[in-house]
PDB file of C-alpha atoms in Angstrom:
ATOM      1  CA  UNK A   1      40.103  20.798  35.268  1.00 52.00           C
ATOM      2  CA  UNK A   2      37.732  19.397  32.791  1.00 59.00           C
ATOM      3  CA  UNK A   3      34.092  18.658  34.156  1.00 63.00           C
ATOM      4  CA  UNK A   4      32.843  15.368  32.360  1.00 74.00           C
ATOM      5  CA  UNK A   5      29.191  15.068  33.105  1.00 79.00           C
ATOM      6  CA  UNK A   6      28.101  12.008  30.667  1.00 78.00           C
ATOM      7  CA  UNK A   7      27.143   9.245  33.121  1.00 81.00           C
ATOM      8  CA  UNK A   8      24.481   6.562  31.786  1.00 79.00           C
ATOM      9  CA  UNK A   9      21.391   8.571  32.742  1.00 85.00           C
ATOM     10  CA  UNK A  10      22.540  11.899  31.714  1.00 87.00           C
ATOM     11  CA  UNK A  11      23.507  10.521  27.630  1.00 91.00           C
ATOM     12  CA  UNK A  12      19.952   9.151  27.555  1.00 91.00           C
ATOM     13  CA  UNK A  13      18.825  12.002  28.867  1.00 92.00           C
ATOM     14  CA  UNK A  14      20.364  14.295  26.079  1.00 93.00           C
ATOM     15  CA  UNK A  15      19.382  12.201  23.883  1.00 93.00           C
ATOM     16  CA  UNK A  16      15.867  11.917  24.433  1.00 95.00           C
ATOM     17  CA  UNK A  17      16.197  15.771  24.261  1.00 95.00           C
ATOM     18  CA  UNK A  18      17.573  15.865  21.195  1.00 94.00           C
ATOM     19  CA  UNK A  19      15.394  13.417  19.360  1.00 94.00           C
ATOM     20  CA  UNK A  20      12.024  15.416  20.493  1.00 95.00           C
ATOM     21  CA  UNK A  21      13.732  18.937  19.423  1.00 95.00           C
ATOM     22  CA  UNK A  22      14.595  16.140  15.558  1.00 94.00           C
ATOM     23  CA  UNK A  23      10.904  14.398  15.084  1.00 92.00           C
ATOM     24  CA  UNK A  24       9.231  18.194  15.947  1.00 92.00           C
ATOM     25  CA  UNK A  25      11.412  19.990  13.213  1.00 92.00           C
ATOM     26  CA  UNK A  26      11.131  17.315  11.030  1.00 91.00           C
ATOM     27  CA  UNK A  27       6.831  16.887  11.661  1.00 87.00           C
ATOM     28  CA  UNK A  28       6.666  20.665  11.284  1.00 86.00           C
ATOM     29  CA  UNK A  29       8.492  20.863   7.641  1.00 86.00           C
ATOM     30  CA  UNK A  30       6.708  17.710   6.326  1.00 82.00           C
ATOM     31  CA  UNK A  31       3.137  19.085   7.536  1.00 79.00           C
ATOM     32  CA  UNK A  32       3.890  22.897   6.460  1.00 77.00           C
ATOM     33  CA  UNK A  33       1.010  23.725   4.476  1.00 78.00           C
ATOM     34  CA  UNK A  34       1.321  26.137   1.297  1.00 82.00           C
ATOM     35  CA  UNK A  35      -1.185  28.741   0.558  1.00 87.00           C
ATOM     36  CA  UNK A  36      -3.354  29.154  -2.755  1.00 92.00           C
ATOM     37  CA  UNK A  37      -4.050  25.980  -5.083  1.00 95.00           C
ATOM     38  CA  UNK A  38      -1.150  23.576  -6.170  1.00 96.00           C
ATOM     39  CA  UNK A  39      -1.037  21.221  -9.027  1.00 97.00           C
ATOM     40  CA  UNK A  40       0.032  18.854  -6.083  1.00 94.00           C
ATOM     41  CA  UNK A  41      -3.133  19.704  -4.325  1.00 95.00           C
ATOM     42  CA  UNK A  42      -5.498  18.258  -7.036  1.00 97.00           C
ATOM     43  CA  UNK A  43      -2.925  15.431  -8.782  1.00 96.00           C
ATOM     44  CA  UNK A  44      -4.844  12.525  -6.435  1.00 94.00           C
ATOM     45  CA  UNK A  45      -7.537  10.505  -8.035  1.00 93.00           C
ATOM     46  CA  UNK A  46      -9.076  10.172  -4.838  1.00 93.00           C
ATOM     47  CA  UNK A  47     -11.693  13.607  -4.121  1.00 95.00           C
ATOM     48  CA  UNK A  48     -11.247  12.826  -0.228  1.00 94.00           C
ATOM     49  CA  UNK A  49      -7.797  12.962  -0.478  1.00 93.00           C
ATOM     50  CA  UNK A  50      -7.730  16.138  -2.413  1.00 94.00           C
ATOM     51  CA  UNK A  51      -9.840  18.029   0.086  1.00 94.00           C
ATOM     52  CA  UNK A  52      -7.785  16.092   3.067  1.00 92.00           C
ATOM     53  CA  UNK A  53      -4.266  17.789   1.690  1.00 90.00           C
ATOM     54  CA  UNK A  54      -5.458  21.343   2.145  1.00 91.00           C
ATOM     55  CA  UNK A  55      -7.793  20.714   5.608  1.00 90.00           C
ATOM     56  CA  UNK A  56      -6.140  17.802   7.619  1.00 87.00           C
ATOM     57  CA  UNK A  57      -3.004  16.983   9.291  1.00 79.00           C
ATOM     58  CA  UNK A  58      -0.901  13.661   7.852  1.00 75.00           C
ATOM     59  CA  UNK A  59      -1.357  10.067  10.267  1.00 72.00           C
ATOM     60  CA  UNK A  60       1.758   9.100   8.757  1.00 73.00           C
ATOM     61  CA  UNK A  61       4.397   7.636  11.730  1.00 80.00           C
ATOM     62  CA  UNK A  62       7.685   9.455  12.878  1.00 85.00           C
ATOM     63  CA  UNK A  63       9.466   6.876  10.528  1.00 87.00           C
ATOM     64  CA  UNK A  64       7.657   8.144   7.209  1.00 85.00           C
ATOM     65  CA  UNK A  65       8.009  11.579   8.313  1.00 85.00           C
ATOM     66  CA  UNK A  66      11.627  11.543   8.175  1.00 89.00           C
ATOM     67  CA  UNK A  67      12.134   9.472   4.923  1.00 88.00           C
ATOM     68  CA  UNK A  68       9.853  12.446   3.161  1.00 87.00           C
ATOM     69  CA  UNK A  69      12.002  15.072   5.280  1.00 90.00           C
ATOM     70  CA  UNK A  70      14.940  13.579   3.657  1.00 91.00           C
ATOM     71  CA  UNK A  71      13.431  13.077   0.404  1.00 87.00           C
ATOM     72  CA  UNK A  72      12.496  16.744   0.609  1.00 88.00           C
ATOM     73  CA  UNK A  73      15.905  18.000   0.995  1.00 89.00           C
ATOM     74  CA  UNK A  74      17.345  15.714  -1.468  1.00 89.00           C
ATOM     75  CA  UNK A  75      14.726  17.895  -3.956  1.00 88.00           C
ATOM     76  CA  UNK A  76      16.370  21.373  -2.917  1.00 90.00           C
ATOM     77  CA  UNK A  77      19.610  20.465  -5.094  1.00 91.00           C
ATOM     78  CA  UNK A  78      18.959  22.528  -8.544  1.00 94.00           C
ATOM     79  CA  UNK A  79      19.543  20.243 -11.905  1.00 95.00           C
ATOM     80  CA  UNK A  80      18.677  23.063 -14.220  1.00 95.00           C
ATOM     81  CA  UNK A  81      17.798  27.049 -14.478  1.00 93.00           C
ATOM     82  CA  UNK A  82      14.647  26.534 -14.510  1.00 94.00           C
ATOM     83  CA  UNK A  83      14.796  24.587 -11.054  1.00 95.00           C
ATOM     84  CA  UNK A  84      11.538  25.037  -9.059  1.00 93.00           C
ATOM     85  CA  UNK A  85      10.144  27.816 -11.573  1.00 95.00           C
ATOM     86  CA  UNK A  86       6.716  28.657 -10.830  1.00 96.00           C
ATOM     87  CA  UNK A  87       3.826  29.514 -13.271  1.00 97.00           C
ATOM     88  CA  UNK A  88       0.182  30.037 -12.861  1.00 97.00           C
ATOM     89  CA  UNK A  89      -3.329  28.710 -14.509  1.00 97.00           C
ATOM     90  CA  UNK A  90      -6.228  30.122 -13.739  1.00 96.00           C
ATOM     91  CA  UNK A  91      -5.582  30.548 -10.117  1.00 96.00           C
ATOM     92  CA  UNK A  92      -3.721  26.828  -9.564  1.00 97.00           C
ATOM     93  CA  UNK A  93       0.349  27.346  -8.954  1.00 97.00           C
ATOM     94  CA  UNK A  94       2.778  24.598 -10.962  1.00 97.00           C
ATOM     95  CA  UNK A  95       6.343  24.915  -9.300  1.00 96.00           C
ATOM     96  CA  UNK A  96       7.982  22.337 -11.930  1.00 95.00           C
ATOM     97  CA  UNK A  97      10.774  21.035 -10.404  1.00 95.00           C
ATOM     98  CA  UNK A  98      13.556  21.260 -13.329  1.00 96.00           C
ATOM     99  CA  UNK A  99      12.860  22.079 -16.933  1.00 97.00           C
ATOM    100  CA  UNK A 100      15.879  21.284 -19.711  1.00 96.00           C
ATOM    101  CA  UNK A 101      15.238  24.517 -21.584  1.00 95.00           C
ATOM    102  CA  UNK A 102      17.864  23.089 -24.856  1.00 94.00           C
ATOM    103  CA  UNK A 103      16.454  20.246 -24.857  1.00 95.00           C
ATOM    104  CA  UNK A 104      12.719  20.712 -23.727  1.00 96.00           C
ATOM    105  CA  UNK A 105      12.624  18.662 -21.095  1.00 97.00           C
ATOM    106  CA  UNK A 106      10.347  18.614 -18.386  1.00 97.00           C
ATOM    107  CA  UNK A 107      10.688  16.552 -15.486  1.00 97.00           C
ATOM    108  CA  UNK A 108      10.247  15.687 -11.907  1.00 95.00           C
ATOM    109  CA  UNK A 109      12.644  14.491  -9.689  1.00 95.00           C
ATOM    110  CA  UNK A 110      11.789  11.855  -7.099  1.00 94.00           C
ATOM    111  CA  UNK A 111      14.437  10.631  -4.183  1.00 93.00           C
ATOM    112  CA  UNK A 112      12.679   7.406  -2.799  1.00 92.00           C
ATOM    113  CA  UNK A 113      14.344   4.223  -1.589  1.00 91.00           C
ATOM    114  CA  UNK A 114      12.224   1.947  -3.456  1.00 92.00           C
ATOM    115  CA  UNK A 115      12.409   2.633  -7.488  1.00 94.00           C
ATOM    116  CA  UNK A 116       8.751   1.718  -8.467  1.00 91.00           C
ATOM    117  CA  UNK A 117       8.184  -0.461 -12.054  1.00 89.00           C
ATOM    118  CA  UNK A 118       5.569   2.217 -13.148  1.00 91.00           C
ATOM    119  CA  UNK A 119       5.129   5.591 -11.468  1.00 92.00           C
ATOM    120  CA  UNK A 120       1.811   6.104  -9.444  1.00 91.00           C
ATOM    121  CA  UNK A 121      -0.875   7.820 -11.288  1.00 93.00           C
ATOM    122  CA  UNK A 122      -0.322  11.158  -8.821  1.00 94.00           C
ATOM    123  CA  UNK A 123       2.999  11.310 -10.670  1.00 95.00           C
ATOM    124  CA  UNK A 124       1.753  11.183 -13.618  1.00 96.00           C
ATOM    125  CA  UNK A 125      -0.888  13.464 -13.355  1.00 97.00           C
ATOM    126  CA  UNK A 126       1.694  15.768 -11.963  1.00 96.00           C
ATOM    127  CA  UNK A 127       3.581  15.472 -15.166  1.00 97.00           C
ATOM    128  CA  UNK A 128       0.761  16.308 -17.296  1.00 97.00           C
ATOM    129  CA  UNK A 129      -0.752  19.523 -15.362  1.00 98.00           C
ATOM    130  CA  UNK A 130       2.809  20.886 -15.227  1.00 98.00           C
ATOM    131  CA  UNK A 131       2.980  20.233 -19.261  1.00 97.00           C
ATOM    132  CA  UNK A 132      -0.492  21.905 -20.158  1.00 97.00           C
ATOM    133  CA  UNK A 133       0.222  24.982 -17.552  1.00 97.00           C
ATOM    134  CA  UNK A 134       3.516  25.578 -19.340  1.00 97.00           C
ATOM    135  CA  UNK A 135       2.058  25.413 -22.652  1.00 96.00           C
ATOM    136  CA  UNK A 136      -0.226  28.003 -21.469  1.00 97.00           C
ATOM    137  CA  UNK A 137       2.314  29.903 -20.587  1.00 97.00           C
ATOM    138  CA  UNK A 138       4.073  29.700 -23.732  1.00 96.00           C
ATOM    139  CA  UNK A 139       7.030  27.753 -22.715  1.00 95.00           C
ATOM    140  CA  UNK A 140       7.679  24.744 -25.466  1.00 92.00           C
ATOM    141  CA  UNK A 141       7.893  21.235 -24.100  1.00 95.00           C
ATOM    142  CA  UNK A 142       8.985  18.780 -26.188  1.00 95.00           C
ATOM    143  CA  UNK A 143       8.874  15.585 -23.647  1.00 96.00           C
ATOM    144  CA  UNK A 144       8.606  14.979 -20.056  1.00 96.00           C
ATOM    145  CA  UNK A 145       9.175  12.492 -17.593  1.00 96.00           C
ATOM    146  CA  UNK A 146       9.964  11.436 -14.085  1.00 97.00           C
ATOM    147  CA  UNK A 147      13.364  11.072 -12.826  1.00 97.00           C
ATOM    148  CA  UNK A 148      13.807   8.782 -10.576  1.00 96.00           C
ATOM    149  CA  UNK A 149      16.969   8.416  -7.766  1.00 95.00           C
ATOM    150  CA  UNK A 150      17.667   5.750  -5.456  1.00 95.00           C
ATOM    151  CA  UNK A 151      19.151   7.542  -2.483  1.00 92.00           C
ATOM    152  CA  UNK A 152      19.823   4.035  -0.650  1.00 92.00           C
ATOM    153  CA  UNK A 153      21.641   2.087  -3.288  1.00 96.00           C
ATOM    154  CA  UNK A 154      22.305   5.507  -5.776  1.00 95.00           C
ATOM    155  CA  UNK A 155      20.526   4.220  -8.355  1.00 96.00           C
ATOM    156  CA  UNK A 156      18.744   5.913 -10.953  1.00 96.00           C
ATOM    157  CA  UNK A 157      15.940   5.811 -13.735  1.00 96.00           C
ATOM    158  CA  UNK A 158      14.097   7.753 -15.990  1.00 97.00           C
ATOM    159  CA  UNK A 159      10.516   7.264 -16.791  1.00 96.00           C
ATOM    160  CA  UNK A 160       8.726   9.013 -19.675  1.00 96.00           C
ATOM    161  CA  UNK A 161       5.103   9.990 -19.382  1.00 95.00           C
ATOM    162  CA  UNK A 162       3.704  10.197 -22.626  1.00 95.00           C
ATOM    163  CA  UNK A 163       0.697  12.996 -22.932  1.00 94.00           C
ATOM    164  CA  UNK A 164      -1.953  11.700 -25.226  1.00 94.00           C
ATOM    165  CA  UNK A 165      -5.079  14.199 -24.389  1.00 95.00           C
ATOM    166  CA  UNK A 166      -4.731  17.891 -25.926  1.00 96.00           C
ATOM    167  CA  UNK A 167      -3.400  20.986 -23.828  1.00 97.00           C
ATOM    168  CA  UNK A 168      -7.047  22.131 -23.762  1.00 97.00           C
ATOM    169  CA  UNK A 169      -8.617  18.743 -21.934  1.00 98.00           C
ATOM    170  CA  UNK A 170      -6.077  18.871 -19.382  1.00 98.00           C
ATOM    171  CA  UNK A 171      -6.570  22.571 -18.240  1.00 98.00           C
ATOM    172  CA  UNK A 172     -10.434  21.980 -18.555  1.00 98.00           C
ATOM    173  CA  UNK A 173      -9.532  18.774 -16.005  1.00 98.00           C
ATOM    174  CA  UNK A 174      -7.472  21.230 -14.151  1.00 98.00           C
ATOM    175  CA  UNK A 175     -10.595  23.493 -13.778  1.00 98.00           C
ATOM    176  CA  UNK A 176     -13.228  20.914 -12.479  1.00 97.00           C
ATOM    177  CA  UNK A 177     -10.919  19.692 -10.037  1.00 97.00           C
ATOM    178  CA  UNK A 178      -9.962  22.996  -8.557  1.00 97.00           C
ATOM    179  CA  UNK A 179     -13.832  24.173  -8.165  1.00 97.00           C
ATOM    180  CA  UNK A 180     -14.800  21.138  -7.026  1.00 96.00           C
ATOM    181  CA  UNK A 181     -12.067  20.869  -4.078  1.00 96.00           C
ATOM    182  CA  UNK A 182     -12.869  25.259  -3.326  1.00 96.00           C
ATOM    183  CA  UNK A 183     -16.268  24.056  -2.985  1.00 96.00           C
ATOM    184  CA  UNK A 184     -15.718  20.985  -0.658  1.00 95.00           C
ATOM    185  CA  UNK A 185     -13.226  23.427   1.792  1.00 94.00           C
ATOM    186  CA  UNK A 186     -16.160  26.208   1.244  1.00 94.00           C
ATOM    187  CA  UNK A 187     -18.580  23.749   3.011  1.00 93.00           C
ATOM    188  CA  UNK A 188     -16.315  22.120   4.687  1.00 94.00           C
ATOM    189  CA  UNK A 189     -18.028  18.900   3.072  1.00 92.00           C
ATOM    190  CA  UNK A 190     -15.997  15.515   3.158  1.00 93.00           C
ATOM    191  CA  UNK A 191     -16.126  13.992   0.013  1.00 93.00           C
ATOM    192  CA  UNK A 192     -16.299  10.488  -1.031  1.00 90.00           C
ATOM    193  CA  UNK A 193     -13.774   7.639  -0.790  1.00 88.00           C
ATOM    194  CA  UNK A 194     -12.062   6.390  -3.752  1.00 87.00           C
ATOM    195  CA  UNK A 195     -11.200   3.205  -2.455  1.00 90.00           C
ATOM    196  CA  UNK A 196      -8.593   1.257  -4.293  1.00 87.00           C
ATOM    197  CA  UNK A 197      -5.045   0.381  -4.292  1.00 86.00           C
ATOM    198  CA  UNK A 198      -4.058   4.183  -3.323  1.00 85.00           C
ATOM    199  CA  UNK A 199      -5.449   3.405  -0.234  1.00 88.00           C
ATOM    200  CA  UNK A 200      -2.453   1.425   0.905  1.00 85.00           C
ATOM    201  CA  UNK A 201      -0.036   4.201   0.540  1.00 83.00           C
ATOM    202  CA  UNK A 202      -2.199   7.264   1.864  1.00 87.00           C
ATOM    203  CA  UNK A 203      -1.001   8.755   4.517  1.00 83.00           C
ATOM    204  CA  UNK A 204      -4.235   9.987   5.346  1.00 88.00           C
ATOM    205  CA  UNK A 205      -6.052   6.134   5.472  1.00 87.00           C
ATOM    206  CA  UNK A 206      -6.350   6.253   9.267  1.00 84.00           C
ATOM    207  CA  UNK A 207      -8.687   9.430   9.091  1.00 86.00           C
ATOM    208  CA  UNK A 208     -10.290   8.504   6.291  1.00 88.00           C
ATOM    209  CA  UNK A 209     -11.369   4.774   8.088  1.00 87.00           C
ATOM    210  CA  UNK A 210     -11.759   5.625  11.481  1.00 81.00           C
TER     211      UNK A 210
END
C-alpha cells in the first residue's frame, strides 16, 4: 500500500527545505574565494573594489547570486585546449579562459542575459593582462577579444579589444596594482572610492555607502 504524504503544508514544507539547501550552495560557490593574486582581483578601476574582492563578502541579492551561479557553470564547458590554462607574472595568476592556439586567439567567454553595446572596462582590462602575461610567457597572441553568449535568447557576439600600450606598460600596470592592493590587505586600510558609473553595477555598493 503506497503511503502518499504530500498534503498542502507538507509540499511547502519540502520546498522551503529545498530552496534553503539551493540559495546556500549556490551563495557558497559564488562567494568562494581563491587564494594568491588574480588578474580578476586587480582588473577594477575602482582601488576599493580591488581590496573589497579579496577581504569582503558580496551584498549582491539571492537573485544575482544565481544568475552568476549559472553564468559560472555555463563557463565550465571547454571551447579549446587551452581552456582555463593558467600562467603566472610576477606572483599574479591569469587562468585565460580559451586560447585558439592555430589561430592565436585569445578570448574570454561571457554567458550574460543582457549582450552589452561595449564591454565594461573590467573586461577589457581582463583582456589585456591575460595578453601581456602570455607574452611573458612566450605564448604568441595574435588578437583577442570577448565572446559574448546570450544564454536567454542564444544569441551571440564577438567583441575585439584592441591592445594599443606595449607588453612592458601593461605588466608594469600589473605591478603597481598588485603592491598597492598587498599593501591595503597588509594594513587592512580601505581605500578610496572611485565613484562613477561602476558604481551601479558593484555588487559591493551597499558596503561601500553604508
Amino acid at each position: 500500500m503506497s503511503v502518499d504524504i504530500w498534503g498542502y503544508n507538507e509540499v511547502n514544507r519540502a520546498k522551503s527545505v529545498i530552496d534553503e539547501y539551493f540559495y546556500t550552495a549556490v551563495a557558497r560557490a559564488v562567494n568562494n574565494k581563491r587564494a594568491g593574486v588574480h588578474v580578476t582581483d586587480l582588473v577594477s578601476e575602482c582601488e576599493r573594489k580591488r581590496f573589497y574582492i579579496k577581504t569582503a563578502t558580496p551584498t549582491s541579492d539571492i537573485t544575482s547570486h544565481i544568475y552568476m551561479w549559472i553564468g559560472s557553470l555555463l563557463h565550465t564547458t571547454p571551447l579549446t585546449q587551452y581552456h582555463e590554462t593558467t600562467y603566472e607574472y610576477n606572483g599574479v595568476i591569469a587562468t585565460i579562459d580559451e586560447y585558439d592556439e592555430k589561430n592565436g586567439i585569445l578570448f574570454d567567454k561571457k554567458f550574460v542575459r543582457n549582450i552589452p553595446v561595449n564591454p565594461p572596462e573590467e573586461y577589457v582590462n581582463q583582456l589585456r593582462y591575460y595578453y601581456a602575461i602570455m607574452h611573458h610567457n612566450r605564448i604568441p597572441v595574435k588578437g583577442c577579444g570577448i565572446y559574448y553568449f546570450n544564454y536567454m535568447t542564444l544569441e551571440s557576439k564577438f567583441v575585439p579589444v584592441h591592445i594599443t600600450q606595449s607588453v612592458s606598460d601593461i605588466l608594469k600596470e600589473i605591478d603597481e596594482r598588485k603592491e598597492s592592493l598587498l599593501r591595503h590587505i597588509d594594513k587592512m586600510n580601505t581605500p578610496d572610492r572611485n565613484v562613477g558609473e561602476r558604481c551601479k553595477r558593484c555588487y559591493f555598493s551597499s558596503k561601500c555607502f553604508q
